[in-house]
mmCIF file of C-alpha atoms in Angstrom:
data_model
loop_
_atom_site.group_PDB
_atom_site.id
_atom_site.type_symbol
_atom_site.label_atom_id
_atom_site.label_comp_id
_atom_site.label_asym_id
_atom_site.label_seq_id
_atom_site.Cartn_x
_atom_site.Cartn_y
_atom_site.Cartn_z
ATOM 1 C CA MET A 1 45.912 84.302 92.042
ATOM 2 C CA GLY A 2 49.329 83.445 90.613
ATOM 3 C CA ASP A 3 52.574 83.298 92.580
ATOM 4 C CA ILE A 4 55.134 86.053 92.079
ATOM 5 C CA HIS A 5 58.654 84.727 91.580
ATOM 6 C CA VAL A 6 61.635 86.990 91.992
ATOM 7 C CA ASN A 7 64.945 85.695 90.723
ATOM 8 C CA VAL A 8 67.447 87.144 93.149
ATOM 9 C CA SER A 9 70.404 86.094 91.016
ATOM 10 C CA ASP A 10 69.035 88.101 88.064
ATOM 11 C CA THR A 11 68.616 91.207 90.248
ATOM 12 C CA PHE A 12 72.050 91.052 91.889
ATOM 13 C CA SER A 13 74.028 89.256 89.210
ATOM 14 C CA PRO A 14 75.770 92.402 87.868
ATOM 15 C CA LEU A 15 76.822 93.452 91.393
ATOM 16 C CA LEU A 16 77.987 89.931 92.295
ATOM 17 C CA LYS A 17 80.051 89.728 89.115
ATOM 18 C CA LYS A 18 81.597 93.121 89.839
ATOM 19 C CA VAL A 19 82.341 92.147 93.442
ATOM 20 C CA ALA A 20 83.952 88.904 92.258
ATOM 21 C CA ALA A 21 86.057 90.803 89.729
ATOM 22 C CA GLU A 22 87.087 93.655 92.043
ATOM 23 C CA THR A 23 87.670 91.805 95.341
ATOM 24 C CA PRO A 24 91.198 90.506 94.512
ATOM 25 C CA GLY A 25 92.262 94.069 93.636
ATOM 26 C CA GLY A 26 90.696 95.363 96.844
ATOM 27 C CA LEU A 27 92.527 92.760 98.919
ATOM 28 C CA ARG A 28 95.787 93.681 97.182
ATOM 29 C CA ASN A 29 95.251 97.391 97.857
ATOM 30 C CA ALA A 30 94.468 96.812 101.529
ATOM 31 C CA LEU A 31 97.547 94.641 102.026
ATOM 32 C CA ASP A 32 99.745 96.984 99.990
ATOM 33 C CA ARG A 33 98.866 100.089 102.021
ATOM 34 C CA THR A 34 99.226 98.166 105.270
ATOM 35 C CA ALA A 35 102.574 96.607 104.317
ATOM 36 C CA ARG A 36 104.053 99.918 103.091
ATOM 37 C CA LYS A 37 103.121 101.648 106.335
ATOM 38 C CA ALA A 38 104.561 98.816 108.463
ATOM 39 C CA TYR A 39 107.701 98.561 106.276
ATOM 40 C CA ASN A 40 108.456 102.290 106.504
ATOM 41 C CA GLU A 41 108.021 102.187 110.279
ATOM 42 C CA ALA A 42 110.261 99.104 110.620
ATOM 43 C CA LYS A 43 112.914 100.715 108.408
ATOM 44 C CA ARG A 44 112.898 103.895 110.532
ATOM 45 C CA ASN A 45 113.243 101.805 113.704
ATOM 46 C CA VAL A 46 116.174 99.782 112.331
ATOM 47 C CA VAL A 47 118.054 102.879 111.113
ATOM 48 C CA SER A 48 117.407 104.629 114.426
ATOM 49 C CA ASP A 49 118.698 101.698 116.474
ATOM 50 C CA VAL A 50 121.777 101.089 114.305
ATOM 51 C CA GLY A 51 122.526 104.799 114.592
ATOM 52 C CA SER A 52 123.487 105.394 110.969
ATOM 53 C CA ALA A 53 121.531 106.116 107.794
ATOM 54 C CA ASP A 54 123.943 103.663 106.114
ATOM 55 C CA ALA A 55 121.750 100.892 107.549
ATOM 56 C CA LYS A 56 119.199 101.633 104.807
ATOM 57 C CA ALA A 57 121.505 99.900 102.329
ATOM 58 C CA GLY A 58 121.054 96.652 104.287
ATOM 59 C CA ILE A 59 117.270 96.682 103.877
ATOM 60 C CA SER A 60 115.732 95.646 100.564
ATOM 61 C CA THR A 61 112.841 97.405 98.915
ATOM 62 C CA LEU A 62 109.418 96.049 99.779
ATOM 63 C CA MET A 63 108.150 93.331 97.443
ATOM 64 C CA ARG A 64 104.580 94.518 97.055
ATOM 65 C CA PRO A 65 101.535 92.274 96.621
ATOM 66 C CA SER A 66 99.607 91.662 93.437
ATOM 67 C CA ALA A 67 96.047 90.406 92.960
ATOM 68 C CA TYR A 68 97.553 86.948 92.320
ATOM 69 C CA ASP A 69 100.172 86.981 95.072
ATOM 70 C CA LEU A 70 98.760 88.414 98.291
ATOM 71 C CA SER A 71 102.069 88.636 100.112
ATOM 72 C CA ALA A 72 104.441 91.442 101.003
ATOM 73 C CA ARG A 73 108.028 90.925 102.118
ATOM 74 C CA PHE A 74 111.474 92.440 102.378
ATOM 75 C CA SER A 75 114.966 91.175 103.144
ATOM 76 C CA LEU A 76 117.859 92.305 105.302
ATOM 77 C CA TYR A 77 121.295 91.945 103.751
ATOM 78 C CA PRO A 78 124.687 91.380 105.408
ATOM 79 C CA GLN A 79 126.252 94.775 105.899
ATOM 80 C CA ARG A 80 129.241 96.172 107.729
ATOM 81 C CA ILE A 81 128.943 99.731 108.951
ATOM 82 C CA THR A 82 132.142 101.041 110.462
ATOM 83 C CA ALA A 83 131.922 102.014 114.123
ATOM 84 C CA ARG A 84 133.052 105.524 113.153
ATOM 85 C CA LYS A 85 129.473 106.026 111.917
ATOM 86 C CA ILE A 86 127.906 105.186 115.286
ATOM 87 C CA GLY A 87 130.399 106.508 117.808
ATOM 88 C CA LYS A 88 133.389 108.743 118.387
ATOM 89 C CA PHE A 89 137.062 107.914 118.078
ATOM 90 C CA THR A 90 139.253 110.216 120.173
ATOM 91 C CA PRO A 91 142.911 110.246 119.053
ATOM 92 C CA GLY A 92 145.551 109.843 121.744
ATOM 93 C CA THR A 93 149.292 109.673 121.108
ATOM 94 C CA SER A 94 148.769 109.603 117.312
ATOM 95 C CA TRP A 95 145.937 110.157 114.828
ATOM 96 C CA ASN A 96 145.135 106.426 114.641
ATOM 97 C CA ARG A 97 145.549 105.385 118.299
ATOM 98 C CA GLY A 98 143.217 106.439 121.060
ATOM 99 C CA SER A 99 139.820 105.583 122.541
ATOM 100 C CA PHE A 100 136.397 104.879 121.144
ATOM 101 C CA SER A 101 132.928 105.326 122.584
ATOM 102 C CA GLY A 102 129.732 104.294 120.860
ATOM 103 C CA HIS A 103 126.458 102.557 121.476
ATOM 104 C CA THR A 104 126.767 99.212 119.716
ATOM 105 C CA SER A 105 129.294 96.751 118.246
ATOM 106 C CA ASN A 106 129.752 93.304 116.772
ATOM 107 C CA ILE A 107 131.915 92.149 119.680
ATOM 108 C CA SER A 108 128.832 90.832 121.476
ATOM 109 C CA PRO A 109 125.854 91.252 119.097
ATOM 110 C CA GLY A 110 122.589 92.188 120.728
ATOM 111 C CA ARG A 111 124.239 92.881 124.095
ATOM 112 C CA SER A 112 126.774 95.730 123.751
ATOM 113 C CA LYS A 113 124.508 98.735 123.507
ATOM 114 C CA ASN A 114 127.038 101.047 125.183
ATOM 115 C CA LEU A 115 130.621 100.501 124.213
ATOM 116 C CA ASN A 116 133.731 102.201 125.565
ATOM 117 C CA ILE A 117 137.153 101.066 124.373
ATOM 118 C CA SER A 118 140.024 102.775 126.133
ATOM 119 C CA LYS A 119 142.617 101.358 123.734
ATOM 120 C CA ALA A 120 141.428 101.391 120.148
ATOM 121 C CA PHE A 121 143.125 102.147 116.863
ATOM 122 C CA VAL A 122 142.049 102.993 113.351
ATOM 123 C CA ILE A 123 143.033 101.331 110.090
ATOM 124 C CA ARG A 124 142.364 103.302 106.921
ATOM 125 C CA ASN A 125 140.760 100.989 104.363
ATOM 126 C CA ASN A 126 138.234 102.742 102.070
ATOM 127 C CA ALA A 127 136.651 103.949 105.327
ATOM 128 C CA ASP A 128 138.306 104.319 108.719
ATOM 129 C CA VAL A 129 137.795 101.018 110.548
ATOM 130 C CA VAL A 130 137.980 101.005 114.344
ATOM 131 C CA MET A 131 139.976 98.043 115.640
ATOM 132 C CA VAL A 132 140.441 96.534 119.085
ATOM 133 C CA ARG A 133 143.034 94.078 120.334
ATOM 134 C CA VAL A 134 141.503 90.800 121.587
ATOM 135 C CA GLY A 135 144.699 88.939 122.474
ATOM 136 C CA SER A 136 148.485 89.092 122.335
ATOM 137 C CA GLY A 137 149.164 87.562 118.907
ATOM 138 C CA LYS A 138 149.956 89.501 115.751
ATOM 139 C CA ASN A 139 146.504 88.881 114.297
ATOM 140 C CA ALA A 140 144.616 89.113 117.591
ATOM 141 C CA ILE A 141 142.642 92.148 116.502
ATOM 142 C CA LYS A 142 139.009 92.633 115.645
ATOM 143 C CA ALA A 143 137.158 95.287 113.682
ATOM 144 C CA VAL A 144 134.277 97.025 115.458
ATOM 145 C CA TYR A 145 131.103 97.502 113.451
ATOM 146 C CA ALA A 146 127.607 98.754 114.056
ATOM 147 C CA THR A 147 125.015 96.093 114.729
ATOM 148 C CA HIS A 148 123.870 94.336 111.565
ATOM 149 C CA PRO A 149 120.380 95.519 110.450
ATOM 150 C CA ALA A 150 119.014 91.939 110.699
ATOM 151 C CA THR A 151 120.191 91.691 114.320
ATOM 152 C CA THR A 152 118.671 95.064 115.085
ATOM 153 C CA PHE A 153 115.416 94.011 113.419
ATOM 154 C CA LYS A 154 115.139 91.154 115.920
ATOM 155 C CA GLU A 155 116.707 92.732 119.011
ATOM 156 C CA ALA A 156 116.232 96.515 118.872
ATOM 157 C CA LYS A 157 115.853 98.281 122.189
ATOM 158 C CA GLY A 158 112.535 99.928 122.959
ATOM 159 C CA GLY A 159 110.503 97.450 120.909
ATOM 160 C CA LYS A 160 111.699 94.938 118.354
ATOM 161 C CA PRO A 161 111.028 96.111 114.783
ATOM 162 C CA ALA A 162 110.189 92.493 113.847
ATOM 163 C CA GLU A 163 107.390 92.428 116.430
ATOM 164 C CA MET A 164 106.297 95.962 115.578
ATOM 165 C CA TRP A 165 106.100 94.992 111.877
ATOM 166 C CA LYS A 166 103.613 92.234 112.782
ATOM 167 C CA GLN A 167 101.674 94.477 115.176
ATOM 168 C CA ASP A 168 101.385 97.264 112.598
ATOM 169 C CA ILE A 169 99.984 94.814 110.061
ATOM 170 C CA ASN A 170 97.572 93.190 112.531
ATOM 171 C CA GLN A 171 96.267 96.586 113.683
ATOM 172 C CA THR A 172 95.990 98.245 110.263
ATOM 173 C CA LEU A 173 94.945 95.450 107.897
ATOM 174 C CA PRO A 174 91.363 94.901 109.190
ATOM 175 C CA ASN A 175 90.484 98.599 108.708
ATOM 176 C CA GLU A 176 92.051 98.683 105.254
ATOM 177 C CA LEU A 177 90.170 95.511 104.264
ATOM 178 C CA ASN A 178 86.866 96.965 105.491
ATOM 179 C CA LYS A 179 87.414 100.160 103.481
ATOM 180 C CA GLU A 180 88.278 98.293 100.280
ATOM 181 C CA LEU A 181 85.457 95.760 100.537
ATOM 182 C CA ALA A 182 82.902 98.480 101.379
ATOM 183 C CA LYS A 183 84.010 100.344 98.246
ATOM 184 C CA VAL A 184 83.681 97.206 96.110
ATOM 185 C CA PHE A 185 80.236 96.276 97.511
ATOM 186 C CA ALA A 186 79.045 99.835 96.888
ATOM 187 C CA GLY A 187 79.779 99.259 93.209
ATOM 188 C CA GLY A 188 83.133 101.043 93.159
ATOM 189 C CA SER A 189 86.362 99.909 91.597
ATOM 190 C CA ALA A 190 89.424 98.721 93.542
ATOM 191 C CA GLY A 191 91.806 100.577 91.218
ATOM 192 C CA ALA A 192 95.487 101.007 92.080
ATOM 193 C CA SER A 193 96.703 101.498 95.629
ATOM 194 C CA GLY A 194 99.114 104.267 94.608
ATOM 195 C CA GLY A 195 102.306 105.698 96.183
ATOM 196 C CA ASP A 196 105.418 104.244 97.720
#
């Protein structure tokens, strides 16, 4: 009686070739969906903590992954948002002299979450800039701005967006990878990951 030889590679070769071809696209899709979800959440947290939608301008668009570059990243740009956007200036003796109350400022970044200035003034320069005197000299004044988006990303109250960005990715990526790889091993195609 002769031996029966089964060549496993012949039987599964088409599937293995498909898996090899589709896996990079599946990895890209999993990372892309995960990164977009985490990015949108981080962006919402930064804008919420800064207290002004103007903070969006200080956050770059997400650089999305490709099958050949499995990385996703974004940048935070230097940005000055006038304190008028994150608090209230109350005029006193004249329209540009009075008091200011808000929730954040660049006077002590990361620490001044509640800010009350009894003697503030406004200088009109494209936008109304809230100023505060920091000494007795002619130039001893300082503009008050909202916290920079990069500072907020690292130091936001109620959970740092930088940490939440990592947590979102660590929690979501394994499930997304499982879904994509299961689809590929079932003979499906990775395709495009879609939407923004």
